[in-house]
Short mmCIF file of C-alpha atoms in Angstrom, two decimals:
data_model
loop_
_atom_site.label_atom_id
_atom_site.label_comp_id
_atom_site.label_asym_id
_atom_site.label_seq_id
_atom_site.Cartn_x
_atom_site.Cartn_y
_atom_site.Cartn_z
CA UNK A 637 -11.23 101.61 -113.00
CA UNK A 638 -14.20 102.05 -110.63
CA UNK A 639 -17.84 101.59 -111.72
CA UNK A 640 -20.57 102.79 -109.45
CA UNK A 641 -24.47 103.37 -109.65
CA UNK A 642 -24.80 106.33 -108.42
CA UNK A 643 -29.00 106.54 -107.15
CA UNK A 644 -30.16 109.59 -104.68
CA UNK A 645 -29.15 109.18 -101.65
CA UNK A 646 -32.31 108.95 -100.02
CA UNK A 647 -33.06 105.87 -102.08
CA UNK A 648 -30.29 104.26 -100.83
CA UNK A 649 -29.93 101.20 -98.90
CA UNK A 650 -26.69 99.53 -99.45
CA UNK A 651 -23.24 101.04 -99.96
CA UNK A 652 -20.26 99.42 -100.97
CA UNK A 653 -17.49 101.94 -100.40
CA UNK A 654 -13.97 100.75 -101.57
CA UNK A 655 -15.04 97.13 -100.88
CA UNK A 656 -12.04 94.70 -100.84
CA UNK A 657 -11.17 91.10 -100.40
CA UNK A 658 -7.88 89.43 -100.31
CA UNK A 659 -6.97 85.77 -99.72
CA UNK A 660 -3.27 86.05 -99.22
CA UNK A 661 -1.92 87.16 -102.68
CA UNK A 662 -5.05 86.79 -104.27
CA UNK A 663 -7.33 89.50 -104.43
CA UNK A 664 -11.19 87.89 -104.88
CA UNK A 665 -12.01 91.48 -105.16
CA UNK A 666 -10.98 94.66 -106.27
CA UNK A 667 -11.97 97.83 -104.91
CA UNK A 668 -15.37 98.08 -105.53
CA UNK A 669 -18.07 100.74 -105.26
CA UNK A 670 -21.57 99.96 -105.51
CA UNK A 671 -24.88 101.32 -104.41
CA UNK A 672 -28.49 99.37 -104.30
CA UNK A 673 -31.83 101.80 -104.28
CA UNK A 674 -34.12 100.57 -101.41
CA UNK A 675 -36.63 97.76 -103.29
CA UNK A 676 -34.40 97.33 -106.51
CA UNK A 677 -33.50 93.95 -107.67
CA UNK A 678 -30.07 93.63 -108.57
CA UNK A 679 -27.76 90.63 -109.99
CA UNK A 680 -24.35 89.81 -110.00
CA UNK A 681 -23.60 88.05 -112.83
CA UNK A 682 -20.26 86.44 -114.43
CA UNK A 683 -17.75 83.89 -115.14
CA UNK A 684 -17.02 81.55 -111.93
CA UNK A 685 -14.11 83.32 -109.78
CA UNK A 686 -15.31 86.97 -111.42
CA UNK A 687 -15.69 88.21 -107.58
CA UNK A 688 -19.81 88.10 -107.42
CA UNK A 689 -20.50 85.59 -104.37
CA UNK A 690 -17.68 87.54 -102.70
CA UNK A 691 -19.25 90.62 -102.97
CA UNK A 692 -22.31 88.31 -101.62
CA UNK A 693 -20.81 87.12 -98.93
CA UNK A 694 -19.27 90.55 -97.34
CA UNK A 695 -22.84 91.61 -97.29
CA UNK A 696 -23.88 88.96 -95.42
CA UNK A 697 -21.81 89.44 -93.07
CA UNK A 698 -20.03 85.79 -93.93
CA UNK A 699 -16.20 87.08 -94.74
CA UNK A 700 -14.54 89.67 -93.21
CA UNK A 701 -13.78 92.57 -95.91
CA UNK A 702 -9.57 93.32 -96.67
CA UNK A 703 -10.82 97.17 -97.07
CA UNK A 704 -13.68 99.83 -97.26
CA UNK A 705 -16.75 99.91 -95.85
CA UNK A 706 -20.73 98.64 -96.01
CA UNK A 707 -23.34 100.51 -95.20
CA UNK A 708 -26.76 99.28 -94.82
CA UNK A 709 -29.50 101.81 -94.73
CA UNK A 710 -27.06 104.79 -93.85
CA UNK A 711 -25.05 101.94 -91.07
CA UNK A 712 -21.64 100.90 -91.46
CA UNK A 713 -21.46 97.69 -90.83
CA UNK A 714 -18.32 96.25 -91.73
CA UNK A 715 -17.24 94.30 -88.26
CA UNK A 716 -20.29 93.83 -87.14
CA UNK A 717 -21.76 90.05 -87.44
CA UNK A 718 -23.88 88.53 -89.90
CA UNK A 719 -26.95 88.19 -87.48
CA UNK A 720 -27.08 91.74 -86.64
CA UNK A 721 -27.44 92.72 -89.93
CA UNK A 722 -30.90 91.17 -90.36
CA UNK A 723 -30.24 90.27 -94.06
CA UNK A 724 -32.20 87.31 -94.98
CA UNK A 725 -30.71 84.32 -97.25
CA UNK A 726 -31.59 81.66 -99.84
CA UNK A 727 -29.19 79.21 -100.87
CA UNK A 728 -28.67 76.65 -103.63
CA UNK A 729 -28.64 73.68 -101.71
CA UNK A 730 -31.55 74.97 -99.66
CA UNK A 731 -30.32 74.71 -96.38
CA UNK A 732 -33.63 72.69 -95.03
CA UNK A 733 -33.35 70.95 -91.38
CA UNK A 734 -34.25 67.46 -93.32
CA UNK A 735 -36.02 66.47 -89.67
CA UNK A 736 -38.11 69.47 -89.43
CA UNK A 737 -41.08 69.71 -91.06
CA UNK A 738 -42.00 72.46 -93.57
CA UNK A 739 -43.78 74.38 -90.63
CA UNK A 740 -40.99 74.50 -88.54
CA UNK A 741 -38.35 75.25 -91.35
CA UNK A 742 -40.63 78.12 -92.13
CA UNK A 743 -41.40 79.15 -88.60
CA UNK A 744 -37.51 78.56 -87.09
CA UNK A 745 -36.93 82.05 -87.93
CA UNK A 746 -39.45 83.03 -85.57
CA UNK A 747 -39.03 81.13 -83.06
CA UNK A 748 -35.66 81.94 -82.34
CA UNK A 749 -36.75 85.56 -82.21
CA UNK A 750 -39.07 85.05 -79.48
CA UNK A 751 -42.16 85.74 -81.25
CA UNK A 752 -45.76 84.17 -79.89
CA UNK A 753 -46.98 80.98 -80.71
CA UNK A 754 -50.12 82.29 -82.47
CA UNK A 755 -48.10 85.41 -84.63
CA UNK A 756 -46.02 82.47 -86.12
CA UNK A 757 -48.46 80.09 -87.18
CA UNK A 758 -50.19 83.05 -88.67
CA UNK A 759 -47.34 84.48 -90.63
CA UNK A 760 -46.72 81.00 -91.57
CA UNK A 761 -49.57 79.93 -92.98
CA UNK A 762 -49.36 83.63 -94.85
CA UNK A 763 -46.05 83.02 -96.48
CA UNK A 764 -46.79 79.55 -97.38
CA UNK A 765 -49.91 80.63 -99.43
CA UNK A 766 -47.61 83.20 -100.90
CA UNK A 767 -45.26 80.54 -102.19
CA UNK A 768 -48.00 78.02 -103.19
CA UNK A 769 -47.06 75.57 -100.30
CA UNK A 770 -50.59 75.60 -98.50
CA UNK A 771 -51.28 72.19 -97.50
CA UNK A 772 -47.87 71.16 -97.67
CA UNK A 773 -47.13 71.81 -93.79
CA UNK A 774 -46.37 68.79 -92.37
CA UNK A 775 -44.25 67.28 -94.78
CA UNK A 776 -40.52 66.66 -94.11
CA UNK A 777 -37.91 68.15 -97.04
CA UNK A 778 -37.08 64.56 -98.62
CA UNK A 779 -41.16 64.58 -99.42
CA UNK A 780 -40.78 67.45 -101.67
CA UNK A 781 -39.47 68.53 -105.14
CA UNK A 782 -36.72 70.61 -105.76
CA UNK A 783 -38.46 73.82 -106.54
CA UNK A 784 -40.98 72.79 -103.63
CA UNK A 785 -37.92 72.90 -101.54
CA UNK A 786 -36.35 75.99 -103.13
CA UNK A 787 -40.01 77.71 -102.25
CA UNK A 788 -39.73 75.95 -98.59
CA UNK A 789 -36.15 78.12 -98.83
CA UNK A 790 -37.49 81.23 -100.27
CA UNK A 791 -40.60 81.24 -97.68
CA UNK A 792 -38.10 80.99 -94.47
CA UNK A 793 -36.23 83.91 -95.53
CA UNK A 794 -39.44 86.10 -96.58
CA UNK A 795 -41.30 85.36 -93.10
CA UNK A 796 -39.71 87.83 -90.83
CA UNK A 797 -39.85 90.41 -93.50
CA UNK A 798 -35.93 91.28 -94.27
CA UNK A 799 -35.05 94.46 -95.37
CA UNK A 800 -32.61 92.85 -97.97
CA UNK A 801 -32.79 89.43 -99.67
CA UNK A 802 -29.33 87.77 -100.44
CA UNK A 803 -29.69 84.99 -102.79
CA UNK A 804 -26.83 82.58 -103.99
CA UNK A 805 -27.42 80.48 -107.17
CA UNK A 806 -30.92 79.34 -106.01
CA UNK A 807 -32.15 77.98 -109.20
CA UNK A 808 -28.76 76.37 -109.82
CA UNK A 809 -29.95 73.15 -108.63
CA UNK A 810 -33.13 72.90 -110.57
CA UNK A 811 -34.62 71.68 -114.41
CA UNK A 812 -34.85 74.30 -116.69
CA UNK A 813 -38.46 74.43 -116.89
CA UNK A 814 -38.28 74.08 -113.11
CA UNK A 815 -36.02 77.24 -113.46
CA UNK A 816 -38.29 79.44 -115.31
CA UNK A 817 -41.46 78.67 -113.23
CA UNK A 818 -39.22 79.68 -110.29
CA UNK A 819 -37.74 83.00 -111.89
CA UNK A 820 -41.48 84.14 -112.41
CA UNK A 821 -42.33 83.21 -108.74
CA UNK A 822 -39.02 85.52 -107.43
CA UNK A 823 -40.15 87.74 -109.86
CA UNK A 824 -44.08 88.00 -108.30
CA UNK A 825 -42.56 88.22 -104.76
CA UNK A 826 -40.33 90.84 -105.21
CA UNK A 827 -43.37 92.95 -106.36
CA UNK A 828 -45.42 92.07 -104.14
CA UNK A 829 -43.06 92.66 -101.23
CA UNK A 830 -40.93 95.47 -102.39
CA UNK A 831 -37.84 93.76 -100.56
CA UNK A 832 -34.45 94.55 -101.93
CA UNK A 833 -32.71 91.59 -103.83
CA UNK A 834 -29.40 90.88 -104.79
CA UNK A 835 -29.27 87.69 -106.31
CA UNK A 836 -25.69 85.66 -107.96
CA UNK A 837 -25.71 84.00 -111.14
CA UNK A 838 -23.95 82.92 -113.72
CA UNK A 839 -26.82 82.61 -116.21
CA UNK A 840 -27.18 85.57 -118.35
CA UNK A 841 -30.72 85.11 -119.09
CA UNK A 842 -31.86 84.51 -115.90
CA UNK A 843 -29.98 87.74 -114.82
CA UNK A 844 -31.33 90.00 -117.51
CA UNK A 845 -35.07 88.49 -117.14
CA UNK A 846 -35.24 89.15 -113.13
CA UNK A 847 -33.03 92.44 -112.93
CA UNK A 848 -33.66 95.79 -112.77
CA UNK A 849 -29.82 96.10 -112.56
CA UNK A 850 -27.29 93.75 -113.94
CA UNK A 851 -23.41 94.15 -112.21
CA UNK A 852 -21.31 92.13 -114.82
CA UNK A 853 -18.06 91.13 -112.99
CA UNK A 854 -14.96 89.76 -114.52
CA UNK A 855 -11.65 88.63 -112.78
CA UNK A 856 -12.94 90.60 -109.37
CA UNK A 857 -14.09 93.68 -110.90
CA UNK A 858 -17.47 95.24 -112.16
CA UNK A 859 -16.88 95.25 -115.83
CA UNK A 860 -20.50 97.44 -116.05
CA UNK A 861 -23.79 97.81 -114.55
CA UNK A 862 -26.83 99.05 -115.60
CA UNK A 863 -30.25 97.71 -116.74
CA UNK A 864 -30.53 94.59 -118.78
CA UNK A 865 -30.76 96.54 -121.65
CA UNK A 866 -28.37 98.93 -121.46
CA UNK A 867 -25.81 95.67 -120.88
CA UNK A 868 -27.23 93.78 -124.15
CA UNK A 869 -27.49 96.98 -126.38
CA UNK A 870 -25.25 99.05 -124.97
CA UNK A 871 -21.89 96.71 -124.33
CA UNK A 872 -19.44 99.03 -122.42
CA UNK A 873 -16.49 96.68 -123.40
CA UNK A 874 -15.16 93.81 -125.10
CA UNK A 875 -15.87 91.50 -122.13
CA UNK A 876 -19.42 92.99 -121.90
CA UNK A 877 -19.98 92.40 -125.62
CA UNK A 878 -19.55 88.83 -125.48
CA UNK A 879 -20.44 87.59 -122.08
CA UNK A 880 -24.42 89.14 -122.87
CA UNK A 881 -25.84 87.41 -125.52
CA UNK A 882 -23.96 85.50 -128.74
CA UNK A 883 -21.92 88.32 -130.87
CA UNK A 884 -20.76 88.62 -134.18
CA UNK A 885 -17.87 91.08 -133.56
CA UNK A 886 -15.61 92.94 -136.75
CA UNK A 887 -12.32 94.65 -136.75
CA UNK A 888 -12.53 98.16 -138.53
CA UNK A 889 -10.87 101.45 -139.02
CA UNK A 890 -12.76 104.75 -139.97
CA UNK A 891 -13.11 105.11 -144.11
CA UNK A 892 -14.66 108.72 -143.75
CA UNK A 893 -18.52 109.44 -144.39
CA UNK A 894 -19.38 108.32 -140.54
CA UNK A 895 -18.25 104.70 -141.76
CA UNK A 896 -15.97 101.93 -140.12
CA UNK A 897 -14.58 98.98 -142.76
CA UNK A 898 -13.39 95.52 -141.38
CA UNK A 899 -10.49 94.07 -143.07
CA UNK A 900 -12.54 91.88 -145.83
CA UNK A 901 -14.49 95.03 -147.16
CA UNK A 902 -17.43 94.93 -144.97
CA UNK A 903 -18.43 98.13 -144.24
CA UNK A 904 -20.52 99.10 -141.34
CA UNK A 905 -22.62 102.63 -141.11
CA UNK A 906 -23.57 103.28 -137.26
CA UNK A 907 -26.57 105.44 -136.37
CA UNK A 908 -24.45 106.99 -133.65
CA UNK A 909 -20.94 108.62 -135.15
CA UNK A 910 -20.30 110.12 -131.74
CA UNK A 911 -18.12 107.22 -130.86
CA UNK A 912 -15.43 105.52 -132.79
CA UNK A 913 -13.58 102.34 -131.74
CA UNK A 914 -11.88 99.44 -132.85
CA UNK A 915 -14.30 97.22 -132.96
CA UNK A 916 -18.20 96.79 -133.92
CA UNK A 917 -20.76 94.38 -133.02
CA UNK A 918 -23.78 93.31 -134.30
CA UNK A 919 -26.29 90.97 -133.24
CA UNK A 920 -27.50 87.50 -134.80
CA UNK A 921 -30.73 88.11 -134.43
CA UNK A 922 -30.33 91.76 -136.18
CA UNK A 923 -28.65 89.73 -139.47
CA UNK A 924 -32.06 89.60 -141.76
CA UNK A 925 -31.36 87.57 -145.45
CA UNK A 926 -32.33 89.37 -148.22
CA UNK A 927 -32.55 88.41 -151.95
CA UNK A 928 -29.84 89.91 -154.53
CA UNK A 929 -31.99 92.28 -155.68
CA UNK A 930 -33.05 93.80 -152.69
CA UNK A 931 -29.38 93.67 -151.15
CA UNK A 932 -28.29 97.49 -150.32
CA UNK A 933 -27.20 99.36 -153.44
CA UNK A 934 -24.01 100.41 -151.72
CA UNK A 935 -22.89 97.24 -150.40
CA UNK A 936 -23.29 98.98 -146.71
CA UNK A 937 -24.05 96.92 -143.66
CA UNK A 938 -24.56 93.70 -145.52
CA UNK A 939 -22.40 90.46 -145.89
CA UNK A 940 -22.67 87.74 -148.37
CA UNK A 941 -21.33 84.13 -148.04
CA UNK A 942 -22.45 80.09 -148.17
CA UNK A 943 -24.27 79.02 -144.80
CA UNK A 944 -22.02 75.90 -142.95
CA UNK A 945 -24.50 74.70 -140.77
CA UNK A 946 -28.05 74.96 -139.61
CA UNK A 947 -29.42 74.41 -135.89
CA UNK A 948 -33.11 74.28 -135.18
CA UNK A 949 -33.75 75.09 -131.58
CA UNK A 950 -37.65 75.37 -131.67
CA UNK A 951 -39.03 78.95 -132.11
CA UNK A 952 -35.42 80.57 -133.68
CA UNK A 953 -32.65 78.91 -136.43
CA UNK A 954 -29.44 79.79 -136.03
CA UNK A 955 -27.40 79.59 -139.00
CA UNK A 956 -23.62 79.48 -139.27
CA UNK A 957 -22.56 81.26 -142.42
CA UNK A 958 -18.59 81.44 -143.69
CA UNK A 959 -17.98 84.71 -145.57
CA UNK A 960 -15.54 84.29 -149.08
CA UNK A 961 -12.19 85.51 -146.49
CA UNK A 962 -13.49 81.98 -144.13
CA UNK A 963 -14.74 84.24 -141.35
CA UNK A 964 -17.64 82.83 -140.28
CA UNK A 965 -20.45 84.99 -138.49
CA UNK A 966 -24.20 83.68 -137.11
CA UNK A 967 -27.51 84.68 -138.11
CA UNK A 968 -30.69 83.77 -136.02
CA UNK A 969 -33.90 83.62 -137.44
CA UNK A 970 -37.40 82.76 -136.29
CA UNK A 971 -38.09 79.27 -137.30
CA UNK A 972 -39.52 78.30 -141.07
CA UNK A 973 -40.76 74.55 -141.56
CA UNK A 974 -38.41 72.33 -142.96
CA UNK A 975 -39.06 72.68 -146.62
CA UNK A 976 -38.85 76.13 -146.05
CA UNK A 977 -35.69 76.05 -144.20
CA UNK A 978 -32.24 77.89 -144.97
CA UNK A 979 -30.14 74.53 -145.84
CA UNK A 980 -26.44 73.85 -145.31
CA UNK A 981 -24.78 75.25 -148.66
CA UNK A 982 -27.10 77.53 -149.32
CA UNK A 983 -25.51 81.10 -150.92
CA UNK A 984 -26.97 84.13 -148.96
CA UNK A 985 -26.92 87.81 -148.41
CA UNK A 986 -27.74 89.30 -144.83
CA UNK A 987 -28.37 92.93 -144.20
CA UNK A 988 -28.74 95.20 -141.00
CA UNK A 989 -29.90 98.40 -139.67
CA UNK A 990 -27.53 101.42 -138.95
CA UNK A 991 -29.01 101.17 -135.50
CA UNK A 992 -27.77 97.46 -134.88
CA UNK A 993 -24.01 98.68 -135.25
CA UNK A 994 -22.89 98.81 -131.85
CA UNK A 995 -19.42 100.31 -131.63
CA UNK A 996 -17.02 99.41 -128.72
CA UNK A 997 -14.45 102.19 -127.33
CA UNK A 998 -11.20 100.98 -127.01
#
């Protein structure tokens, strides 16, 4: 099956049409059709080996594609080579000239395109204020940090002012709160500079807090795309369902009345009856506990059972809770002090919404 965005054309800028890649007998990617809107920032995110740095890499122009075509702003360019296509790149590793100072690994760009001395220590000194590197010219690579490197990375790529910003992994290297200090900067300079991004990961919340759209692959085929939310609310499969986010998934079967009943008696009462499936989902943090006698009257969308174990990760608790047939299911909760705390053992009831129920076709 084929997935495609589908934006005006006008809007357009890249084109995957039928986009293939085989390795022998191994196919690192299916047919594939994909469009990008000019200034949208898109990720491909999944499992290692789920075809997203392929699909990277026949944009840049870095493997030669089995089949189909790629168009960049109405061009097929399919044979021609990577540095005619004027797509810029940032790496994971960087890609610094460790003898070159952060100047000239800014301004090599520049210089190989012929530009004059005095344009290219201007745009220079522009991009490095950009990426909060002023003052930081003359130093070679090994005197920085990582995410003063990864900035050093981002800034050569930005400073000739690509159409289309290809970026591989490039936090993949870093701390976490490294990470996240980074994400906001990408996030800052794609506003600011409108440039088209498509950027590989396989961090799910680094792909749904920097996307507009989010390709999910899986085993060298888009599994779905669409915005963040539409991928955490709106699962279009199985894979989907638990790849985004953690899931507590049921087994059911229609009971009449626009209801679905798993196997141990839980009974589940979407909002939306349009669609019926084989399976539902519902979210941990959706699960709320509720006392006895506030527990729905009709025993719909609610489970009971003794909680197994308790993890305290700061501002949420997550709470492992085994129903009376031993499936277990997870709860998250913001965080109570200690005394207040759910506690391993503890009997408790859980309730949802009708809107939480998230059915999956198929």
């Amino acid at each position: 099956m084929t997935i495609s965005a589908t934006p005006p054309p006008e809007a357009e800028i890249i084109r995957l049409e039928g986009l293939s890649k085989a390795y022998g007998d191994f196919t690192a990617l299916h047919r594939t059709e994909i469009s990008v809107r000019r200034g949208e920032f898109l990720t491909l995110l999944g499992p290692s080996g789920s075809g997203k740095s392929t699909i990277l890499n026949l944009i840049s122009g870095a493997v030669a594609a089995s089949s189909g075509r790629i168009l960049l702003d109405g061009r097929d360019v399919t044979e021609q080579p990577a540095r005619e296509r004027g797509i810029g790149m940032v790496f994971q590793n960087y890609a610094l000239m460790p003898h070159m100072s952060v100047f000239d690994n800014v301004a090599y760009p520049l210089k190989i395109r012929g530009l004059p001395k005095s344009e290219i220590a201007s745009k220079v000194r522009d991009v490095l204020a950009r990426v909060g590197l002023t003052g930081f010219e003359a130093r070679k690579p090994r005197q920085l940090s990582g995410g003063q490197q990864q900035r050093v990375g981002i800034a050569r790529c930005i400073v000739y002012s690509p159409k289309i910003i290809l970026m591989d992994e490039p936090l993949g290297a870093l701390d976490k709160n490294m990470r996240d200090q980074m994400q906001e900067e990408i996030k800052r300079l794609h506003t600011e500079l409108g440039t088209t991004i498509i950027y590989v990961t396989h961090d799910q919340e680094e792909a749904l807090n920097l996307s507009d759209t989010v390709c999910l692959m899986e085993g060298g085929r888009v599994s779905q795309i669409g915005t963040p939310e539409q991928l955490y609310f709106e699962p279009a499969n199985l894979f989907a369902a638990q790849f985004i986010g953690e899931s507590n998934l049921f087994d059911v079967m229609p009971v009449g009345a626009g209801l679905l009943r798993a196997a141990d008696g839980t009974t589940f009462r979407p909002a939306a009856t349009s669609k019926s499936g084989a399976k539902v989902l519902v979210r941990p943090e959706k699960l709320r506990i509720v006392a006895q006698e506030r527990a729905p009257p009709d025993g719909v969308n609610m489970l009971s059972g003794a909680v197994d174990h308790v993890s305290f990760v700061g501002g949420m608790t997550r709470l492992t809770i085994r129903a009376a047939n031993g499936a277990s299911f997870v709860a998250k909760n913001i965080s109570e002090r200690a005394a207040l705390r759910v506690k391993a053992g503890d009997r408790l009831h859980v309730a949802w919404d009708d809107g939480d129920v998230i059915v999956l076709n198929g």
